[in-house]
Amino acid sequence: MARGRFISLEGGEGVGKSTQLTALAEALQGRGLQLLVTREPGGSPGAEAIRKLLLEGEDTRWNPRAEALLFAAARADHVEKTILPALERGEWVLSDRFLDSSLAYQGEAGGLGIEAVRALHRFGSSDFLPDRTLVLVLDEAEGAVRARARDGNLGDRIGSRPPSYHAAVDAGFRAIATNEPDRVKLIDASGPPATVTARLLYALGDLLP
Ligand SMILES: Nc1ncnc2c1ncn2[C@@H]1O[C@H](COP(=O)(O)OP(=O)(O)O)[C@@H](O)[C@H]1O
Ligand SMILES: [Mg+2]
């Protein structure tokens, strides 16, 4: 049986990742693919336990290095326990966030540097990468409006960081897409959800059976 494909959906707060994950999953299942939908931080029992440590509490609860290590530890468990077994079963895996969020948030916005965070991934997960990473990009103000509509505010320990942090996250995602153009595609997240879903499917066109 052919190994499945691993697709990650990325982007800042409120750009529509979770909305698109559901829509994309339906579209891919409609094409007859077996699908596993997962998310980060989390996606396995151990990683979900680490998720609570990461997203709850004061912003100062973890320093940037400790935060990056916790994300890398959660990801190592998620890859081993959930993602790789599904791919081996021939399923496609769709993840709401993956490595590139760590590169953009902890690496670029958190000041550790993209390369330092990538090194943690080499150690934790043998540098296992998605077959394709789709980064939803939206004008920052529009993203904040969508996130507020969803949460009433900007939410958790990381989402509630200042606009300058989120602008740096956005710059980080764009830099990653420039450095890895075959794996990472920037997708315009503006417009109605169905239009965005069509853009995502188009960006997967070469991988679809
Ligand atoms: N294309 C869109 N146009 C308008 N609103 C949207 C669109 N996609 C998502 N939303 C809304 O924006 C909010 C944030 O979307 P969500 O999928 O939760 O974003 P994320 O998971 O990236 O934080 C939700 O209230 C959602 O219903
Ligand atoms: Mg979401």
Short mmCIF file of N, CA, C and O in Angstrom, two decimals, residues 51-117:
data_model
loop_
_atom_site.label_atom_id
_atom_site.label_comp_id
_atom_site.label_asym_id
_atom_site.label_seq_id
_atom_site.Cartn_x
_atom_site.Cartn_y
_atom_site.Cartn_z
N ARG A 51 0.27 20.41 25.71
CA ARG A 51 -0.50 21.55 25.20
C ARG A 51 -1.03 22.43 26.33
O ARG A 51 -0.98 23.65 26.26
N LYS A 52 -1.54 21.77 27.38
CA LYS A 52 -2.09 22.55 28.50
C LYS A 52 -0.99 23.37 29.16
O LYS A 52 -1.22 24.52 29.54
N LEU A 53 0.18 22.79 29.28
CA LEU A 53 1.29 23.54 29.89
C LEU A 53 1.65 24.75 29.04
O LEU A 53 2.04 25.80 29.55
N LEU A 54 1.54 24.60 27.72
CA LEU A 54 1.96 25.66 26.81
C LEU A 54 0.94 26.78 26.69
O LEU A 54 1.32 27.95 26.55
N LEU A 55 -0.34 26.44 26.70
CA LEU A 55 -1.34 27.44 26.34
C LEU A 55 -2.03 28.07 27.54
O LEU A 55 -2.71 29.08 27.40
N GLU A 56 -1.86 27.49 28.73
CA GLU A 56 -2.52 28.05 29.91
C GLU A 56 -1.50 28.80 30.75
O GLU A 56 -0.32 28.57 30.67
N GLY A 57 -2.02 29.71 31.59
CA GLY A 57 -1.15 30.41 32.54
C GLY A 57 -0.63 31.72 32.00
O GLY A 57 -1.02 32.19 30.94
N GLU A 58 0.27 32.31 32.78
CA GLU A 58 0.82 33.62 32.46
C GLU A 58 1.76 33.54 31.27
O GLU A 58 2.41 32.51 31.05
N ASP A 59 1.88 34.66 30.56
CA ASP A 59 2.81 34.72 29.42
C ASP A 59 4.23 34.39 29.86
O ASP A 59 5.00 33.79 29.12
N THR A 60 4.58 34.78 31.09
CA THR A 60 5.95 34.59 31.58
C THR A 60 6.18 33.18 32.16
O THR A 60 7.26 32.91 32.69
N ARG A 61 5.19 32.31 32.05
CA ARG A 61 5.32 30.98 32.66
C ARG A 61 6.55 30.23 32.15
O ARG A 61 7.21 29.51 32.90
N TRP A 62 6.84 30.36 30.84
CA TRP A 62 8.00 29.70 30.25
C TRP A 62 8.85 30.74 29.54
O TRP A 62 8.32 31.62 28.87
N ASN A 63 10.16 30.63 29.65
CA ASN A 63 11.00 31.51 28.85
C ASN A 63 11.03 30.97 27.41
O ASN A 63 10.60 29.85 27.16
N PRO A 64 11.52 31.76 26.45
CA PRO A 64 11.44 31.32 25.05
C PRO A 64 12.10 29.98 24.78
O PRO A 64 11.59 29.18 23.97
N ARG A 65 13.21 29.69 25.44
CA ARG A 65 13.89 28.41 25.18
C ARG A 65 13.10 27.24 25.74
O ARG A 65 12.95 26.19 25.09
N ALA A 66 12.58 27.41 26.96
CA ALA A 66 11.77 26.34 27.56
C ALA A 66 10.52 26.11 26.71
O ALA A 66 10.12 24.95 26.47
N GLU A 67 9.94 27.20 26.24
CA GLU A 67 8.74 27.08 25.40
C GLU A 67 9.05 26.29 24.12
O GLU A 67 8.31 25.39 23.74
N ALA A 68 10.15 26.62 23.49
CA ALA A 68 10.52 25.93 22.24
C ALA A 68 10.79 24.44 22.49
O ALA A 68 10.43 23.58 21.67
N LEU A 69 11.40 24.13 23.63
CA LEU A 69 11.66 22.72 23.96
C LEU A 69 10.37 21.95 24.21
O LEU A 69 10.24 20.79 23.80
N LEU A 70 9.42 22.60 24.88
CA LEU A 70 8.14 21.93 25.13
C LEU A 70 7.42 21.64 23.81
O LEU A 70 6.85 20.56 23.61
N PHE A 71 7.43 22.62 22.90
CA PHE A 71 6.82 22.38 21.60
C PHE A 71 7.51 21.22 20.88
O PHE A 71 6.86 20.36 20.27
N ALA A 72 8.83 21.19 20.93
CA ALA A 72 9.58 20.14 20.23
C ALA A 72 9.30 18.77 20.86
O ALA A 72 9.20 17.76 20.15
N ALA A 73 9.16 18.74 22.18
CA ALA A 73 8.86 17.48 22.87
C ALA A 73 7.46 16.99 22.49
O ALA A 73 7.26 15.80 22.19
N ALA A 74 6.50 17.92 22.48
CA ALA A 74 5.14 17.54 22.10
C ALA A 74 5.13 17.01 20.67
O ALA A 74 4.48 16.00 20.36
N ARG A 75 5.86 17.67 19.80
CA ARG A 75 5.88 17.28 18.38
C ARG A 75 6.53 15.90 18.20
O ARG A 75 6.07 15.09 17.39
N ALA A 76 7.58 15.63 18.94
CA ALA A 76 8.24 14.32 18.84
C ALA A 76 7.25 13.20 19.15
O ALA A 76 7.21 12.16 18.48
N ASP A 77 6.42 13.42 20.18
CA ASP A 77 5.42 12.41 20.56
C ASP A 77 4.32 12.31 19.50
O ASP A 77 3.89 11.21 19.13
N HIS A 78 3.88 13.46 19.02
CA HIS A 78 2.83 13.50 17.99
C HIS A 78 3.27 12.77 16.72
O HIS A 78 2.52 11.98 16.15
N VAL A 79 4.49 13.01 16.30
CA VAL A 79 5.01 12.36 15.09
C VAL A 79 5.08 10.85 15.29
O VAL A 79 4.60 10.06 14.46
N GLU A 80 5.65 10.44 16.42
CA GLU A 80 5.87 9.01 16.64
C GLU A 80 4.57 8.24 16.84
O GLU A 80 4.38 7.16 16.26
N LYS A 81 3.67 8.81 17.66
CA LYS A 81 2.49 8.04 18.08
C LYS A 81 1.30 8.17 17.13
O LYS A 81 0.46 7.29 17.07
N THR A 82 1.21 9.29 16.44
CA THR A 82 0.00 9.56 15.65
C THR A 82 0.29 9.66 14.15
O THR A 82 -0.34 8.98 13.35
N ILE A 83 1.25 10.51 13.78
CA ILE A 83 1.39 10.83 12.35
C ILE A 83 2.03 9.67 11.58
O ILE A 83 1.48 9.21 10.57
N LEU A 84 3.17 9.19 12.03
CA LEU A 84 3.86 8.14 11.27
C LEU A 84 3.02 6.86 11.15
O LEU A 84 2.93 6.29 10.05
N PRO A 85 2.37 6.40 12.23
CA PRO A 85 1.54 5.20 12.07
C PRO A 85 0.43 5.38 11.04
O PRO A 85 0.15 4.45 10.27
N ALA A 86 -0.20 6.56 11.01
CA ALA A 86 -1.27 6.79 10.03
C ALA A 86 -0.72 6.76 8.61
O ALA A 86 -1.32 6.16 7.71
N LEU A 87 0.42 7.39 8.40
CA LEU A 87 1.01 7.40 7.05
C LEU A 87 1.36 5.98 6.61
O LEU A 87 1.18 5.61 5.45
N GLU A 88 1.86 5.19 7.58
CA GLU A 88 2.18 3.80 7.26
C GLU A 88 0.94 3.00 6.87
O GLU A 88 1.02 2.07 6.07
N ARG A 89 -0.20 3.35 7.46
CA ARG A 89 -1.46 2.68 7.12
C ARG A 89 -2.00 3.15 5.77
O ARG A 89 -3.05 2.71 5.33
N GLY A 90 -1.32 4.11 5.15
CA GLY A 90 -1.75 4.61 3.85
C GLY A 90 -2.69 5.79 3.93
O GLY A 90 -3.21 6.26 2.91
N GLU A 91 -2.91 6.31 5.18
CA GLU A 91 -3.82 7.46 5.32
C GLU A 91 -3.09 8.77 5.03
O GLU A 91 -1.86 8.85 5.17
N TRP A 92 -3.85 9.77 4.63
CA TRP A 92 -3.33 11.13 4.57
C TRP A 92 -3.54 11.76 5.95
O TRP A 92 -4.52 11.46 6.64
N VAL A 93 -2.61 12.59 6.35
CA VAL A 93 -2.71 13.27 7.64
C VAL A 93 -2.75 14.77 7.39
O VAL A 93 -1.91 15.31 6.66
N LEU A 94 -3.76 15.41 7.98
CA LEU A 94 -3.89 16.88 7.90
C LEU A 94 -3.71 17.43 9.30
O LEU A 94 -4.45 17.06 10.20
N SER A 95 -2.75 18.31 9.48
CA SER A 95 -2.52 18.86 10.83
C SER A 95 -2.74 20.36 10.86
O SER A 95 -2.22 21.10 10.02
N ASP A 96 -3.52 20.79 11.84
CA ASP A 96 -3.73 22.20 12.15
C ASP A 96 -2.49 22.65 12.94
O ASP A 96 -2.39 22.36 14.12
N ARG A 97 -1.55 23.26 12.25
CA ARG A 97 -0.22 23.68 12.73
C ARG A 97 0.74 22.48 12.81
O ARG A 97 0.35 21.35 13.10
N PHE A 98 2.03 22.78 12.61
CA PHE A 98 3.11 21.79 12.79
C PHE A 98 4.41 22.58 12.99
O PHE A 98 4.39 23.70 13.50
N LEU A 99 5.51 22.02 12.55
CA LEU A 99 6.83 22.63 12.77
C LEU A 99 6.90 24.12 12.42
O LEU A 99 7.54 24.90 13.14
N ASP A 100 6.30 24.50 11.31
CA ASP A 100 6.50 25.88 10.85
C ASP A 100 5.93 26.91 11.82
O ASP A 100 6.40 28.05 11.85
N SER A 101 4.92 26.52 12.61
CA SER A 101 4.47 27.44 13.67
C SER A 101 5.59 27.66 14.68
O SER A 101 5.81 28.79 15.13
N SER A 102 6.30 26.62 15.04
CA SER A 102 7.42 26.80 15.98
C SER A 102 8.51 27.68 15.36
O SER A 102 9.11 28.53 16.04
N LEU A 103 8.79 27.47 14.06
CA LEU A 103 9.82 28.28 13.41
C LEU A 103 9.41 29.75 13.41
O LEU A 103 10.23 30.64 13.67
N ALA A 104 8.12 30.01 13.10
CA ALA A 104 7.66 31.40 12.99
C ALA A 104 7.45 32.04 14.36
O ALA A 104 7.86 33.19 14.59
N TYR A 105 6.84 31.31 15.30
CA TYR A 105 6.51 31.90 16.61
C TYR A 105 7.75 31.92 17.51
O TYR A 105 8.21 32.96 17.95
N GLN A 106 8.28 30.74 17.83
CA GLN A 106 9.40 30.71 18.78
C GLN A 106 10.70 31.14 18.10
O GLN A 106 11.52 31.82 18.71
N GLY A 107 10.86 30.76 16.83
CA GLY A 107 12.11 31.08 16.15
C GLY A 107 12.19 32.54 15.75
O GLY A 107 13.08 33.26 16.20
N GLU A 108 11.25 32.97 14.90
CA GLU A 108 11.31 34.34 14.39
C GLU A 108 10.79 35.34 15.43
O GLU A 108 11.53 36.23 15.87
N ALA A 109 9.53 35.20 15.85
CA ALA A 109 8.94 36.21 16.76
C ALA A 109 9.56 36.13 18.15
O ALA A 109 9.75 37.15 18.81
N GLY A 110 9.87 34.92 18.62
CA GLY A 110 10.44 34.76 19.96
C GLY A 110 11.92 35.07 20.04
O GLY A 110 12.50 35.10 21.12
N GLY A 111 12.55 35.26 18.90
CA GLY A 111 13.94 35.71 18.89
C GLY A 111 14.98 34.61 18.98
O GLY A 111 16.18 34.90 19.06
N LEU A 112 14.58 33.34 18.97
CA LEU A 112 15.59 32.27 19.06
C LEU A 112 16.28 32.04 17.72
O LEU A 112 17.38 31.49 17.68
N GLY A 113 15.59 32.43 16.65
CA GLY A 113 16.12 32.18 15.31
C GLY A 113 15.51 30.91 14.74
O GLY A 113 15.32 29.91 15.44
N ILE A 114 15.19 30.97 13.46
CA ILE A 114 14.56 29.83 12.79
C ILE A 114 15.48 28.61 12.83
O ILE A 114 15.05 27.48 13.07
N GLU A 115 16.78 28.81 12.64
CA GLU A 115 17.71 27.67 12.58
C GLU A 115 17.82 26.95 13.94
O GLU A 115 17.91 25.72 13.98
N ALA A 116 17.78 27.70 15.04
CA ALA A 116 17.87 27.07 16.37
C ALA A 116 16.66 26.17 16.61
O ALA A 116 16.78 25.06 17.15
N VAL A 117 15.50 26.63 16.19
CA VAL A 117 14.28 25.83 16.41
C VAL A 117 14.28 24.62 15.47
O VAL A 117 13.86 23.52 15.85
#
